[in-house]
Short mmCIF file of N, CA and C in Angstrom, two decimals:
data_model
loop_
_atom_site.label_atom_id
_atom_site.label_comp_id
_atom_site.label_asym_id
_atom_site.label_seq_id
_atom_site.Cartn_x
_atom_site.Cartn_y
_atom_site.Cartn_z
N MET A 1079 204.62 11.79 165.24
CA MET A 1079 204.04 10.63 165.86
C MET A 1079 205.08 9.59 166.14
N PHE A 1080 205.77 9.09 165.12
CA PHE A 1080 206.90 8.27 165.28
C PHE A 1080 208.25 8.95 164.92
N GLU A 1081 209.36 8.56 165.53
CA GLU A 1081 210.67 9.13 165.17
C GLU A 1081 211.55 8.21 164.37
N LEU A 1082 211.94 8.59 163.44
CA LEU A 1082 212.77 7.84 162.30
C LEU A 1082 213.85 6.97 163.20
N ASN A 1083 214.00 5.67 162.96
CA ASN A 1083 214.93 4.83 163.37
C ASN A 1083 214.79 4.51 165.05
N LYS A 1084 213.84 5.13 165.57
CA LYS A 1084 213.55 4.78 166.98
C LYS A 1084 212.71 3.45 167.06
N VAL A 1085 212.96 2.75 168.13
CA VAL A 1085 212.35 1.36 168.27
C VAL A 1085 210.99 1.41 169.12
N TYR A 1086 210.10 0.77 168.49
CA TYR A 1086 208.73 0.65 169.26
C TYR A 1086 208.26 -0.74 169.53
N SER A 1087 207.36 -0.87 170.51
CA SER A 1087 206.81 -2.13 170.71
C SER A 1087 205.37 -2.16 169.89
N ARG A 1088 204.96 -3.37 169.69
CA ARG A 1088 203.57 -3.36 169.19
C ARG A 1088 202.46 -2.80 169.85
N ASP A 1089 202.65 -2.75 171.22
CA ASP A 1089 201.68 -2.02 171.92
C ASP A 1089 201.74 -0.39 171.59
N ASP A 1090 202.98 0.10 171.44
CA ASP A 1090 203.21 1.51 171.11
C ASP A 1090 202.70 1.78 169.75
N ILE A 1091 202.83 0.89 168.80
CA ILE A 1091 202.28 1.12 167.47
C ILE A 1091 200.72 1.04 167.46
N HIS A 1092 200.26 0.03 168.16
CA HIS A 1092 198.76 -0.16 168.33
C HIS A 1092 198.18 1.07 168.91
N ALA A 1093 198.83 1.67 169.99
CA ALA A 1093 198.22 2.92 170.65
C ALA A 1093 198.03 3.92 169.72
N ALA A 1094 199.12 4.14 168.99
CA ALA A 1094 199.20 5.27 167.95
C ALA A 1094 198.25 5.18 166.76
N VAL A 1095 198.10 3.86 166.15
CA VAL A 1095 197.39 3.83 164.90
C VAL A 1095 196.11 2.95 164.89
N GLY A 1096 196.16 2.05 165.93
CA GLY A 1096 195.03 0.99 166.05
C GLY A 1096 195.49 -0.29 165.22
N GLY A 1097 194.43 -1.06 165.07
CA GLY A 1097 194.59 -2.36 164.30
C GLY A 1097 194.91 -3.49 165.15
N ASN A 1098 195.08 -4.60 164.50
CA ASN A 1098 195.47 -5.89 165.24
C ASN A 1098 196.94 -5.96 165.51
N LYS A 1099 197.37 -6.28 166.79
CA LYS A 1099 198.61 -6.21 167.29
C LYS A 1099 199.55 -7.29 166.63
N ALA A 1100 198.81 -8.26 166.28
CA ALA A 1100 199.59 -9.59 165.62
C ALA A 1100 199.76 -9.49 164.23
N SER A 1101 199.07 -8.72 163.40
CA SER A 1101 199.14 -8.68 161.95
C SER A 1101 200.27 -7.94 161.47
N PHE A 1102 200.83 -8.44 160.41
CA PHE A 1102 202.12 -7.72 159.87
C PHE A 1102 201.58 -6.46 159.02
N LEU A 1103 200.24 -6.42 158.65
CA LEU A 1103 199.58 -5.30 158.11
C LEU A 1103 198.39 -4.98 158.74
N PRO A 1104 198.43 -4.31 159.99
CA PRO A 1104 197.29 -4.09 160.81
C PRO A 1104 196.37 -3.16 160.12
N ALA A 1105 195.05 -3.48 160.22
CA ALA A 1105 194.01 -2.56 159.65
C ALA A 1105 193.08 -2.07 160.88
N TYR A 1106 192.57 -0.88 160.42
CA TYR A 1106 191.59 -0.29 161.23
C TYR A 1106 190.55 0.43 160.40
N ARG A 1107 189.31 0.32 160.60
CA ARG A 1107 188.18 0.88 159.86
C ARG A 1107 188.37 0.74 158.22
N GLY A 1108 188.87 -0.44 157.92
CA GLY A 1108 189.08 -0.70 156.49
C GLY A 1108 190.22 -0.38 155.88
N LYS A 1109 191.16 0.17 156.50
CA LYS A 1109 192.43 0.72 155.95
C LYS A 1109 193.60 0.16 156.79
N ILE A 1110 194.73 -0.06 156.07
CA ILE A 1110 195.94 -0.56 156.56
C ILE A 1110 196.56 0.62 157.32
N VAL A 1111 196.94 0.50 158.57
CA VAL A 1111 197.42 1.57 159.40
C VAL A 1111 198.86 1.44 159.66
N ALA A 1112 199.55 0.45 159.36
CA ALA A 1112 201.02 0.37 159.49
C ALA A 1112 201.47 -0.97 158.91
N ALA A 1113 202.72 -1.08 158.73
CA ALA A 1113 203.44 -2.28 158.15
C ALA A 1113 204.54 -2.60 159.23
N CYS A 1114 204.38 -3.83 159.87
CA CYS A 1114 205.20 -4.33 160.65
C CYS A 1114 205.91 -5.62 160.31
N LEU A 1115 207.08 -5.37 159.67
CA LEU A 1115 207.73 -6.44 158.88
C LEU A 1115 208.91 -7.13 159.60
N ARG A 1116 208.96 -8.37 159.22
CA ARG A 1116 210.25 -9.26 159.60
C ARG A 1116 211.15 -9.28 158.53
N ALA A 1117 212.53 -8.94 158.76
CA ALA A 1117 213.43 -8.84 157.72
C ALA A 1117 213.63 -10.09 157.15
N GLU A 1118 213.47 -11.28 157.86
CA GLU A 1118 213.76 -12.62 157.26
C GLU A 1118 212.66 -12.93 156.14
N LEU A 1119 211.48 -12.33 156.33
CA LEU A 1119 210.38 -12.65 155.42
C LEU A 1119 210.36 -11.49 154.34
N ASN A 1120 210.94 -10.34 154.59
CA ASN A 1120 210.85 -9.19 153.78
C ASN A 1120 212.30 -8.48 153.73
N PRO A 1121 213.21 -9.26 153.03
CA PRO A 1121 214.62 -8.84 153.04
C PRO A 1121 214.77 -7.51 152.34
N ARG A 1122 213.77 -7.06 151.50
CA ARG A 1122 214.06 -5.91 150.64
C ARG A 1122 213.07 -4.67 151.37
N ALA A 1123 212.52 -5.07 152.51
CA ALA A 1123 211.79 -4.00 153.21
C ALA A 1123 212.65 -2.80 153.62
N PRO A 1124 212.15 -1.50 153.57
CA PRO A 1124 210.76 -1.10 153.38
C PRO A 1124 210.34 -0.91 151.98
N GLU A 1125 211.19 -1.08 151.05
CA GLU A 1125 210.83 -0.81 149.72
C GLU A 1125 209.78 -1.70 149.01
N TYR A 1126 209.95 -3.03 149.49
CA TYR A 1126 209.23 -4.08 148.97
C TYR A 1126 208.53 -4.88 150.09
N ILE A 1127 207.12 -5.19 150.05
CA ILE A 1127 206.56 -5.91 151.15
C ILE A 1127 205.99 -7.28 150.37
N VAL A 1128 206.42 -8.36 150.81
CA VAL A 1128 205.99 -9.64 150.41
C VAL A 1128 204.80 -10.11 151.12
N CYS A 1129 203.65 -10.54 150.60
CA CYS A 1129 202.50 -11.06 151.11
C CYS A 1129 202.33 -12.52 150.71
N ASN A 1130 202.23 -13.29 151.78
CA ASN A 1130 202.18 -14.78 151.55
C ASN A 1130 200.73 -15.12 151.01
N SER A 1131 200.44 -16.22 150.65
CA SER A 1131 199.15 -16.82 150.18
C SER A 1131 198.04 -17.04 151.27
N GLY A 1132 198.41 -17.01 152.48
CA GLY A 1132 197.39 -17.20 153.50
C GLY A 1132 196.21 -16.18 153.41
N ALA A 1133 195.12 -16.65 153.87
CA ALA A 1133 193.98 -15.66 153.64
C ALA A 1133 193.97 -14.24 154.27
N ALA A 1134 194.54 -14.24 155.42
CA ALA A 1134 194.65 -12.83 156.07
C ALA A 1134 195.70 -12.04 155.38
N ALA A 1135 196.87 -12.59 154.97
CA ALA A 1135 197.94 -11.73 154.32
C ALA A 1135 197.47 -11.45 152.96
N ARG A 1136 196.77 -12.36 152.26
CA ARG A 1136 196.23 -11.99 150.90
C ARG A 1136 195.21 -10.83 151.03
N ALA A 1137 194.31 -10.92 152.01
CA ALA A 1137 193.27 -9.79 152.20
C ALA A 1137 194.05 -8.42 152.46
N ALA A 1138 194.95 -8.51 153.42
CA ALA A 1138 195.74 -7.20 153.91
C ALA A 1138 196.51 -6.65 152.78
N GLY A 1139 197.18 -7.58 151.95
CA GLY A 1139 198.00 -6.97 150.77
C GLY A 1139 197.09 -6.42 149.79
N TYR A 1140 195.73 -7.01 149.57
CA TYR A 1140 194.94 -6.44 148.50
C TYR A 1140 194.48 -5.00 149.07
N THR A 1141 194.19 -4.97 150.28
CA THR A 1141 193.69 -3.69 150.84
C THR A 1141 194.83 -2.58 150.84
N LEU A 1142 196.08 -2.83 151.12
CA LEU A 1142 197.08 -2.04 151.05
C LEU A 1142 197.35 -1.57 149.61
N SER A 1143 197.29 -2.48 148.60
CA SER A 1143 197.67 -2.19 147.25
C SER A 1143 196.67 -1.30 146.67
N ARG A 1144 195.50 -1.17 147.23
CA ARG A 1144 194.51 -0.15 146.83
C ARG A 1144 194.55 1.09 147.50
N GLN A 1145 195.30 1.26 148.45
CA GLN A 1145 195.32 2.45 149.55
C GLN A 1145 196.25 3.48 148.93
N MET A 1146 195.76 4.78 148.99
CA MET A 1146 196.46 5.84 148.63
C MET A 1146 197.30 6.43 149.74
N GLU A 1147 196.84 6.35 150.96
CA GLU A 1147 197.32 7.02 152.03
C GLU A 1147 198.66 6.43 152.40
N PRO A 1148 199.75 7.00 152.79
CA PRO A 1148 200.91 6.43 153.31
C PRO A 1148 200.83 5.65 154.61
N VAL A 1149 201.64 4.80 154.85
CA VAL A 1149 201.59 3.99 156.23
C VAL A 1149 202.93 4.19 156.89
N PRO A 1150 202.93 4.15 158.13
CA PRO A 1150 204.18 4.02 158.83
C PRO A 1150 204.74 2.55 158.77
N VAL A 1151 206.07 2.40 158.47
CA VAL A 1151 206.61 0.97 158.15
C VAL A 1151 207.69 0.91 159.25
N PHE A 1152 207.70 -0.32 159.90
CA PHE A 1152 208.47 -0.63 161.03
C PHE A 1152 209.20 -2.10 160.65
N ILE A 1153 210.46 -2.20 160.92
CA ILE A 1153 211.18 -3.48 160.64
C ILE A 1153 211.57 -4.12 161.99
N ARG A 1154 211.20 -5.20 162.22
CA ARG A 1154 211.46 -6.02 163.41
C ARG A 1154 212.93 -6.13 163.68
N GLN A 1155 213.41 -5.73 164.98
CA GLN A 1155 214.70 -5.92 165.16
C GLN A 1155 214.89 -7.17 166.09
N GLU A 1156 213.92 -7.29 166.96
CA GLU A 1156 214.00 -8.51 167.89
C GLU A 1156 212.52 -8.60 168.38
N PRO A 1157 212.20 -9.79 169.06
CA PRO A 1157 210.81 -9.94 169.42
C PRO A 1157 210.30 -8.71 170.12
N ASP A 1158 209.04 -8.14 169.53
CA ASP A 1158 208.21 -7.11 169.90
C ASP A 1158 209.16 -5.73 170.03
N ARG A 1159 210.15 -5.62 169.26
CA ARG A 1159 211.00 -4.33 168.97
C ARG A 1159 211.11 -4.02 167.53
N TYR A 1160 210.36 -2.98 167.06
CA TYR A 1160 210.31 -2.63 165.63
C TYR A 1160 210.97 -1.13 165.56
N ARG A 1161 211.78 -1.16 164.46
CA ARG A 1161 212.39 0.16 164.19
C ARG A 1161 211.68 0.85 163.21
N PHE A 1162 211.20 2.16 163.46
CA PHE A 1162 210.37 2.87 162.42
C PHE A 1162 211.26 3.30 161.20
N ALA A 1163 210.97 2.91 160.02
CA ALA A 1163 211.75 3.10 158.91
C ALA A 1163 211.17 4.34 158.04
N GLY A 1164 209.97 4.91 158.50
CA GLY A 1164 209.52 6.11 157.82
C GLY A 1164 208.02 5.78 157.29
N HIS A 1165 207.57 6.76 156.74
CA HIS A 1165 206.05 6.53 156.13
C HIS A 1165 206.44 6.26 154.53
N PHE A 1166 205.73 5.24 154.00
CA PHE A 1166 205.79 4.83 152.60
C PHE A 1166 204.29 4.75 152.21
N ALA A 1167 204.30 4.95 150.80
CA ALA A 1167 202.96 4.74 150.10
C ALA A 1167 203.14 3.65 148.92
N VAL A 1168 202.08 3.19 148.53
CA VAL A 1168 202.13 2.20 147.57
C VAL A 1168 202.50 2.84 146.23
N GLN A 1169 203.54 2.15 145.43
CA GLN A 1169 203.87 2.68 144.21
C GLN A 1169 203.41 1.74 143.06
N GLU A 1170 203.47 0.28 143.35
CA GLU A 1170 203.01 -0.67 142.42
C GLU A 1170 202.85 -2.02 143.26
N SER A 1171 202.01 -2.75 142.46
CA SER A 1171 201.69 -4.20 143.11
C SER A 1171 201.76 -5.14 142.11
N TYR A 1172 202.39 -6.28 142.67
CA TYR A 1172 202.71 -7.35 141.60
C TYR A 1172 202.05 -8.59 142.11
N THR A 1173 201.32 -9.35 141.17
CA THR A 1173 200.66 -10.46 141.60
C THR A 1173 200.95 -11.57 140.79
N THR A 1174 201.45 -11.61 139.64
CA THR A 1174 201.85 -12.60 138.82
C THR A 1174 203.17 -13.27 139.26
N PRO A 1175 203.26 -14.64 139.16
CA PRO A 1175 204.57 -15.31 139.60
C PRO A 1175 205.81 -14.72 139.02
N ALA A 1176 205.69 -14.48 137.67
CA ALA A 1176 206.89 -13.94 136.91
C ALA A 1176 207.35 -12.47 137.44
N ASP A 1177 206.27 -11.74 137.84
CA ASP A 1177 206.64 -10.31 138.31
C ASP A 1177 207.14 -10.44 139.82
N CYS A 1178 206.78 -11.48 140.64
CA CYS A 1178 207.10 -11.55 141.97
C CYS A 1178 208.48 -12.14 142.24
N ILE A 1179 208.79 -13.04 141.31
CA ILE A 1179 210.04 -13.88 141.34
C ILE A 1179 211.26 -13.12 141.91
N PRO A 1180 211.59 -11.94 141.31
CA PRO A 1180 212.87 -11.15 141.68
C PRO A 1180 212.82 -10.59 143.14
N PHE A 1181 211.58 -10.46 143.72
CA PHE A 1181 211.55 -9.94 145.01
C PHE A 1181 211.28 -10.88 146.15
N ILE A 1182 211.32 -12.20 145.91
CA ILE A 1182 211.13 -13.17 146.95
C ILE A 1182 212.31 -13.97 147.34
N GLN A 1183 213.44 -13.70 146.47
CA GLN A 1183 214.72 -14.33 146.83
C GLN A 1183 215.00 -13.97 148.30
N GLY A 1184 215.36 -14.99 149.08
CA GLY A 1184 215.81 -14.81 150.49
C GLY A 1184 214.64 -14.68 151.39
N THR A 1185 213.46 -14.91 150.87
CA THR A 1185 212.23 -14.83 151.91
C THR A 1185 212.11 -16.18 152.52
N GLY A 1186 212.40 -17.32 151.80
CA GLY A 1186 211.97 -18.61 152.18
C GLY A 1186 210.75 -19.15 151.62
N PHE A 1187 210.03 -18.21 150.99
CA PHE A 1187 208.73 -18.54 150.22
C PHE A 1187 209.09 -19.16 148.82
N THR A 1188 208.18 -19.79 148.39
CA THR A 1188 208.26 -20.36 146.95
C THR A 1188 207.21 -19.35 146.32
N THR A 1189 207.19 -19.38 144.98
CA THR A 1189 206.32 -18.50 144.18
C THR A 1189 204.90 -18.88 144.45
N GLN A 1190 204.66 -20.19 144.73
CA GLN A 1190 203.23 -20.69 145.02
C GLN A 1190 202.68 -20.01 146.43
N GLN A 1191 203.66 -19.77 147.28
CA GLN A 1191 203.32 -19.33 148.60
C GLN A 1191 203.19 -17.75 148.58
N ILE A 1192 203.28 -16.90 147.43
CA ILE A 1192 203.21 -15.53 147.52
C ILE A 1192 201.87 -15.22 146.79
N SER A 1193 201.10 -14.27 147.39
CA SER A 1193 199.95 -13.75 146.75
C SER A 1193 200.21 -12.27 146.05
N ARG A 1194 201.28 -11.58 146.72
CA ARG A 1194 201.56 -10.14 146.04
C ARG A 1194 202.73 -9.69 146.60
N VAL A 1195 203.42 -8.89 145.89
CA VAL A 1195 204.50 -8.20 146.26
C VAL A 1195 204.21 -6.64 146.10
N ILE A 1196 204.29 -5.74 147.02
CA ILE A 1196 204.03 -4.50 146.98
C ILE A 1196 205.00 -3.53 147.09
N ARG A 1197 205.41 -2.61 145.93
CA ARG A 1197 206.50 -1.66 145.98
C ARG A 1197 206.06 -0.53 146.63
N MET A 1198 206.95 -0.10 147.55
CA MET A 1198 206.57 1.05 148.32
C MET A 1198 207.56 2.27 148.14
N CYS A 1199 206.97 3.53 148.27
CA CYS A 1199 207.82 4.67 147.99
C CYS A 1199 207.80 5.61 149.17
N PRO A 1200 209.00 5.88 149.58
CA PRO A 1200 209.03 6.74 150.92
C PRO A 1200 208.32 8.13 150.67
N GLN A 1201 207.83 8.67 151.75
CA GLN A 1201 207.06 9.89 151.74
C GLN A 1201 207.76 10.67 152.50
N ARG A 1202 207.89 12.10 152.18
CA ARG A 1202 208.65 13.01 153.16
C ARG A 1202 207.55 13.70 153.97
#
């Protein structure tokens, strides 16, 4: 479906997996179908996904943290250009500020602005 390190637009990603084109964790039929991450907000991506405390990000992070199926992960290179980093599955999820602190450095977020950090594991 996606080629490793190839660049895709949000329209390309949406056509392949569905979900909201604007969401960083688009969902379709109750499941997260991709992760479309900005490096400046997720400097440790694709291994760690930082979810802010906004309602939509909090809900999407919760949904992904409970999901067993791997998702394709994309890292934004420039506006509407996302590099496919591979398929990743949730390994762990952190919600307490003490657990999240090591993973939010360089994101620009404070601990109060984070709802969850999700540790992802590459799938072959």
